[in-house]
Short mmCIF file of C-alpha atoms in Angstrom, two decimals:
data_model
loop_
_atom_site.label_atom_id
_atom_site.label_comp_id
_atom_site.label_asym_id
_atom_site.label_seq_id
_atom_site.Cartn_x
_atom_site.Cartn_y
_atom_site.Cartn_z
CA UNK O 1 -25.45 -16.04 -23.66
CA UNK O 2 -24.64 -15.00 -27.33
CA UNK O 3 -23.48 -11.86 -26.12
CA UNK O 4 -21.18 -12.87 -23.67
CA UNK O 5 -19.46 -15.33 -25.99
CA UNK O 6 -18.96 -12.26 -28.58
CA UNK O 7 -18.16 -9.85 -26.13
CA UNK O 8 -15.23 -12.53 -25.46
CA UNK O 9 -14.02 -13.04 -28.57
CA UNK O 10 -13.75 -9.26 -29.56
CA UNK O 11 -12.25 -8.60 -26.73
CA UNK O 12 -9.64 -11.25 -27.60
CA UNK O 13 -9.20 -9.69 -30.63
CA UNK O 14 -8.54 -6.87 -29.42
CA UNK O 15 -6.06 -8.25 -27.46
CA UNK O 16 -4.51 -10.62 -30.16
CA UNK O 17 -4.11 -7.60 -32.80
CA UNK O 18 -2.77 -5.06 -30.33
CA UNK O 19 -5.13 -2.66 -31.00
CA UNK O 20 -3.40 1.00 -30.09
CA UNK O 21 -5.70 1.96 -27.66
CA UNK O 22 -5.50 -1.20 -25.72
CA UNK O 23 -1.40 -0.86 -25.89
CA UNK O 24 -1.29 2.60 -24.64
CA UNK O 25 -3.45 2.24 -21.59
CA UNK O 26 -1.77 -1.09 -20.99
CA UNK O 27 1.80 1.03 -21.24
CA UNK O 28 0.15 3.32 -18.93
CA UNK O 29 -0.78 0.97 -16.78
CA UNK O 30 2.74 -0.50 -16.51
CA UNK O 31 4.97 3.38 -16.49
CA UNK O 32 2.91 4.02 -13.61
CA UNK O 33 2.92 0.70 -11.68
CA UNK O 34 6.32 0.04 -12.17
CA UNK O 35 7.61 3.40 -11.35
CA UNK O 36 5.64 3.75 -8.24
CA UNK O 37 6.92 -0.67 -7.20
CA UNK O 38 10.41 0.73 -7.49
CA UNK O 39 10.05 3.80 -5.77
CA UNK O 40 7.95 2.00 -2.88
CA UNK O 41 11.04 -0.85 -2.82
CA UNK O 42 13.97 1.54 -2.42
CA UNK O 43 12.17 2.73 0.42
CA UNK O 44 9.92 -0.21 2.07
CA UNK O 45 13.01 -2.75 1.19
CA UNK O 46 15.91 -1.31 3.44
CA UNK O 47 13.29 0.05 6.28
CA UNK O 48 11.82 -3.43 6.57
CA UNK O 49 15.30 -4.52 7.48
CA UNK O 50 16.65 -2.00 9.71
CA UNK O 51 13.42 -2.80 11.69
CA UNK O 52 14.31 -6.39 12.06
CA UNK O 53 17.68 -6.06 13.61
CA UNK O 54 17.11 -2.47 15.12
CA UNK O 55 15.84 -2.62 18.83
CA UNK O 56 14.11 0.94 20.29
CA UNK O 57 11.72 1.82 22.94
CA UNK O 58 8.65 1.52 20.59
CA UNK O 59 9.23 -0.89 17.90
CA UNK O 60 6.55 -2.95 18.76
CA UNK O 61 4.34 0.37 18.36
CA UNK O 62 5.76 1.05 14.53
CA UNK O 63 5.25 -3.01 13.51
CA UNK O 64 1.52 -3.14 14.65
CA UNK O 65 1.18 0.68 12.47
CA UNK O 66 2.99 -1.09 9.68
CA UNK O 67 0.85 -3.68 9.83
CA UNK O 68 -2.45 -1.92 10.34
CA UNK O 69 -1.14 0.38 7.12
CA UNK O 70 -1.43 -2.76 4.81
CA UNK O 71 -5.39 -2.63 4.83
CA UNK O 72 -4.73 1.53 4.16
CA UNK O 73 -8.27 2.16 2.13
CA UNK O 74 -6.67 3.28 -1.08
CA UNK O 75 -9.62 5.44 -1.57
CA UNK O 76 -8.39 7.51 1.63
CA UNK O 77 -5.01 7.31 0.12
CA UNK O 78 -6.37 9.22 -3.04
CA UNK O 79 -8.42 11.63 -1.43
CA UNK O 80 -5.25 12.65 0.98
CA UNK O 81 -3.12 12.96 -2.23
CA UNK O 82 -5.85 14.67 -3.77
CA UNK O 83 -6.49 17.31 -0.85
CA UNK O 84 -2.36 17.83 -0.82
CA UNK O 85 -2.12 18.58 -4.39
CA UNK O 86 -5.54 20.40 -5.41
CA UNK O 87 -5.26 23.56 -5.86
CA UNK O 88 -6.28 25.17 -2.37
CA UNK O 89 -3.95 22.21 -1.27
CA UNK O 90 -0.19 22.68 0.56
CA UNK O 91 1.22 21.63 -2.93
CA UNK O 92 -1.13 22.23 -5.03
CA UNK O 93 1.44 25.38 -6.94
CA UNK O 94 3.37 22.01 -8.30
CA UNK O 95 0.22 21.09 -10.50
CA UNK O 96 0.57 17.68 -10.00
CA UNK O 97 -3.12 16.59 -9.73
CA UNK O 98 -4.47 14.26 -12.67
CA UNK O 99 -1.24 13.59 -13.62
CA UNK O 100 0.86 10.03 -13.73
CA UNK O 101 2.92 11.64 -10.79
CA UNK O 102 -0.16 12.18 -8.67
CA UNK O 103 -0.93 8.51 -9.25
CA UNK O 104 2.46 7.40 -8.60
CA UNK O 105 2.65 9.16 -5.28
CA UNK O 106 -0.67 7.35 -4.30
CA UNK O 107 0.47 4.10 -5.17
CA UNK O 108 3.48 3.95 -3.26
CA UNK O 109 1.59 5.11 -0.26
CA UNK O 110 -0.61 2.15 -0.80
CA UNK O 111 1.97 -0.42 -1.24
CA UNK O 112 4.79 0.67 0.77
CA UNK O 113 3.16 -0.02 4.24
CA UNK O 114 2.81 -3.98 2.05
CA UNK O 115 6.26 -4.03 0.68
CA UNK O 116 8.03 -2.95 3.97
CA UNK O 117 5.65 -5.71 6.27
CA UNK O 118 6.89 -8.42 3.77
CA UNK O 119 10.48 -7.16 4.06
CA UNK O 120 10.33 -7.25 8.01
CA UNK O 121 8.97 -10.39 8.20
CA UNK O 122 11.74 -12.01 6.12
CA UNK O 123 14.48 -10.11 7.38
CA UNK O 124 13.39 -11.19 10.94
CA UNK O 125 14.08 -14.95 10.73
CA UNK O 126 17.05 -14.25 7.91
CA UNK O 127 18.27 -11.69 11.21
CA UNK O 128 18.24 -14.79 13.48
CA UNK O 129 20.50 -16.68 11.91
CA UNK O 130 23.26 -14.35 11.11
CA UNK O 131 22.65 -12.55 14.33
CA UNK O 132 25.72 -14.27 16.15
CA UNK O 133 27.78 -13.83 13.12
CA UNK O 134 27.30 -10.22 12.00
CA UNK O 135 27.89 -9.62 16.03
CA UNK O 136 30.95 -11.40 16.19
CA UNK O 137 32.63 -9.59 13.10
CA UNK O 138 31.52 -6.11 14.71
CA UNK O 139 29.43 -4.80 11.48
CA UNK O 140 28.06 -2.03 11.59
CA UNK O 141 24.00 -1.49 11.28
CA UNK O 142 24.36 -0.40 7.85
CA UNK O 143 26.35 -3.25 7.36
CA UNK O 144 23.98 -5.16 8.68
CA UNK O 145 20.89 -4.39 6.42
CA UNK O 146 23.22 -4.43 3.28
CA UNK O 147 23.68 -7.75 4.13
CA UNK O 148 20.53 -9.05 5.05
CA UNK O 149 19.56 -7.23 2.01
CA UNK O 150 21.34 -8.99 -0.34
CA UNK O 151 21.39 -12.46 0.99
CA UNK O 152 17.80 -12.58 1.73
CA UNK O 153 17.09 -10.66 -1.87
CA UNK O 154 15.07 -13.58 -2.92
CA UNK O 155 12.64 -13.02 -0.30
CA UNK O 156 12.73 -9.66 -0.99
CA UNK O 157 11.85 -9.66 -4.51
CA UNK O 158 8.66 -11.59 -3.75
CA UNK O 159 7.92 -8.51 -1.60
CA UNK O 160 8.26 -6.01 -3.90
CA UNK O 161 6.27 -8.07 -6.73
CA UNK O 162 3.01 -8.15 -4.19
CA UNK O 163 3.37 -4.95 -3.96
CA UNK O 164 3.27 -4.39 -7.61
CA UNK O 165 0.37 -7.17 -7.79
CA UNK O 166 -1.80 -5.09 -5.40
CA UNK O 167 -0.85 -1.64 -7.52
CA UNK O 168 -1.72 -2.96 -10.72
CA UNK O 169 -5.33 -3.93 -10.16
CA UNK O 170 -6.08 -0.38 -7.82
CA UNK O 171 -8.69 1.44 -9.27
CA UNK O 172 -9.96 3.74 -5.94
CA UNK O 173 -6.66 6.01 -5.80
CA UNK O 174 -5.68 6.43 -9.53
CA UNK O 175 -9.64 7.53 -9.97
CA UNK O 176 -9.40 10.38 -7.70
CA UNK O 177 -5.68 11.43 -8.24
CA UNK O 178 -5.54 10.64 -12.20
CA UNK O 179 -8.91 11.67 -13.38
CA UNK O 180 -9.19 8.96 -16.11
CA UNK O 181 -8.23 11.24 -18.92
CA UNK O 182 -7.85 9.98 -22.27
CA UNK O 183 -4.29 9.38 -23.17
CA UNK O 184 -2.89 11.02 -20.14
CA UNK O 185 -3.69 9.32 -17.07
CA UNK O 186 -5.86 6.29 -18.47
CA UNK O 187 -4.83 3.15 -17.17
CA UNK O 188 -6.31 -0.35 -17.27
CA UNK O 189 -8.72 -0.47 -13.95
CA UNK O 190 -9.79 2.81 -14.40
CA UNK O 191 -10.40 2.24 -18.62
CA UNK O 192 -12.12 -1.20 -17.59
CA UNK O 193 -14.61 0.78 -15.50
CA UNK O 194 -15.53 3.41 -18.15
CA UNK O 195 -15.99 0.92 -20.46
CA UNK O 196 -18.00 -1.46 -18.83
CA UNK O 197 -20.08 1.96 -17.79
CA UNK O 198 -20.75 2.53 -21.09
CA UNK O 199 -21.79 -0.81 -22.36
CA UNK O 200 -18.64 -1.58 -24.70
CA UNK O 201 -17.96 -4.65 -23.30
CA UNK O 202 -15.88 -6.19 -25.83
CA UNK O 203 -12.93 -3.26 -25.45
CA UNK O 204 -13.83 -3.68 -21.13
CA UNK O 205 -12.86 -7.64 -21.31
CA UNK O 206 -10.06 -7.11 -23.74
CA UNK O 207 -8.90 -4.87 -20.89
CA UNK O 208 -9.73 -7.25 -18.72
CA UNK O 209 -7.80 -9.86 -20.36
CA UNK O 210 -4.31 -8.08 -20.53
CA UNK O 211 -4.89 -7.51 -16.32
CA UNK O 212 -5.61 -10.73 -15.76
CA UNK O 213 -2.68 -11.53 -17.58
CA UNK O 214 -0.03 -9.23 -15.80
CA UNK O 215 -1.64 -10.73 -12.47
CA UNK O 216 -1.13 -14.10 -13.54
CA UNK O 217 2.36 -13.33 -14.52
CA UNK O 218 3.34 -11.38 -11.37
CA UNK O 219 1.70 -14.27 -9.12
CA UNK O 220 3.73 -16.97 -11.41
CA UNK O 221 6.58 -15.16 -10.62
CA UNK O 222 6.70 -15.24 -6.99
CA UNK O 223 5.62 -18.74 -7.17
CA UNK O 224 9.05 -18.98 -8.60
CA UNK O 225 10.87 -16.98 -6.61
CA UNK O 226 9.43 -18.65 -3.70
CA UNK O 227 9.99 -22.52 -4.62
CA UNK O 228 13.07 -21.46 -5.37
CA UNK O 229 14.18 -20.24 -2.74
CA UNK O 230 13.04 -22.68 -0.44
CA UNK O 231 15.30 -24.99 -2.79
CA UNK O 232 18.41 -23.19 -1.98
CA UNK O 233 19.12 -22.01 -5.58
CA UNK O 234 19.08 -18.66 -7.18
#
């Protein structure tokens, strides 16, 4: 039980004097998620709401794969990336394995399937309300999903942070893809794991302790964003 108590507090330390190892794989951590949330967003965000007000043969058919994509095994997801961009691999002349691009790419394969479910969900009762009106005034589609875009942006913020809340804590993907390698492609779940492999459990829980606190913060967030909206206020 001693142990565990001074594993905590020197991990806290850790933490608490922001020690440069700790920052940099946190940094990591956060150029990678945050680059891969907005690339996912640009694309998930706008394709969730054409598919609400867009009616074809088999929409039905590309909801349930949307759907069914949430629960994508981000371990596949890395070993697809990883067989695309080894070197025997269609693009593996870019030399993009074990790099923060490879891990990038995986993550917004992982969370855009999430992002764009969210979107279509919200767009899809926002879409039956204005239906009448947006008909009415003859917009076009585009005009359509800019608008349902921006007046249901609240919703759509929540979206995008779950998607970032699921990227931040994936450790499958960016292990394949990234490699783990020191000051390169080192981020928190993957350091956490090394760590914690080899017994230096004070630097694992200081890791720990800076994940659980992005989580927390993402997940207090859309709390927020979701109260308030169901207030009415921005």
């Amino acid at each position: 039980m001693g142990d565990i108590w001074e594993g905590l507090a020197s991990g806290f330390w850790l933490v608490v004097t922001l020690d440069p190892d700790l920052v940099a794989i946190t940094l990591m951590s956060l150029r990678v998620t945050v680059t891969a949330t907005l690339i996912a967003s640009c694309i998930a965000l706008p394709f969730g709401a054409w598919l609400a007000i867009r009616r074809f043969r088999h929409r039905r058919l590309v909801i349930a794969v949307l759907n069914a994509l949430m629960g994508l095994p981000p371990v596949v997801v890395g070993l697809i990336v990883y067989l695309l961009f080894s070197r025997s691999g269609p693009f593996g002349v870019l030399g993009l394995l074990f790099t923060p691009t490879a891990m990038i790419i995986a993550q917004v394969i992982i969370i855009a399937p999430l992002i764009a479910s969210i979107a279509h969900q919200a767009m899809r009762d926002l879409w039956a309300d204005y239906h009448d009106l947006l008909i009415s005034m003859s917009a076009s589609k585009w005009q359509r999903v800019k608008t349902l875009i921006w007046d249901g942006r609240r919703a759509l913020l929540t979206a995008a942070l779950a998607g970032f809340g699921r990227a931040i804590g994936e450790v499958g993907a960016i292990m394949i893809v990234g490699g783990n390698i020191d000051n390169a492609t080192r981020v928190l779940t993957t350091a956490i794991a090394l760590e914690t492999g080899k017994g230096d459990f004070a630097r694992a829980l200081g890791l720990g302790f800076v994940l659980i606190g992005l989580a927390v913060t993402v997940n207090i967030v859309i709390h927020t964003v979701g109260r308030t909206e169901r207030e009415g206020k921005w």
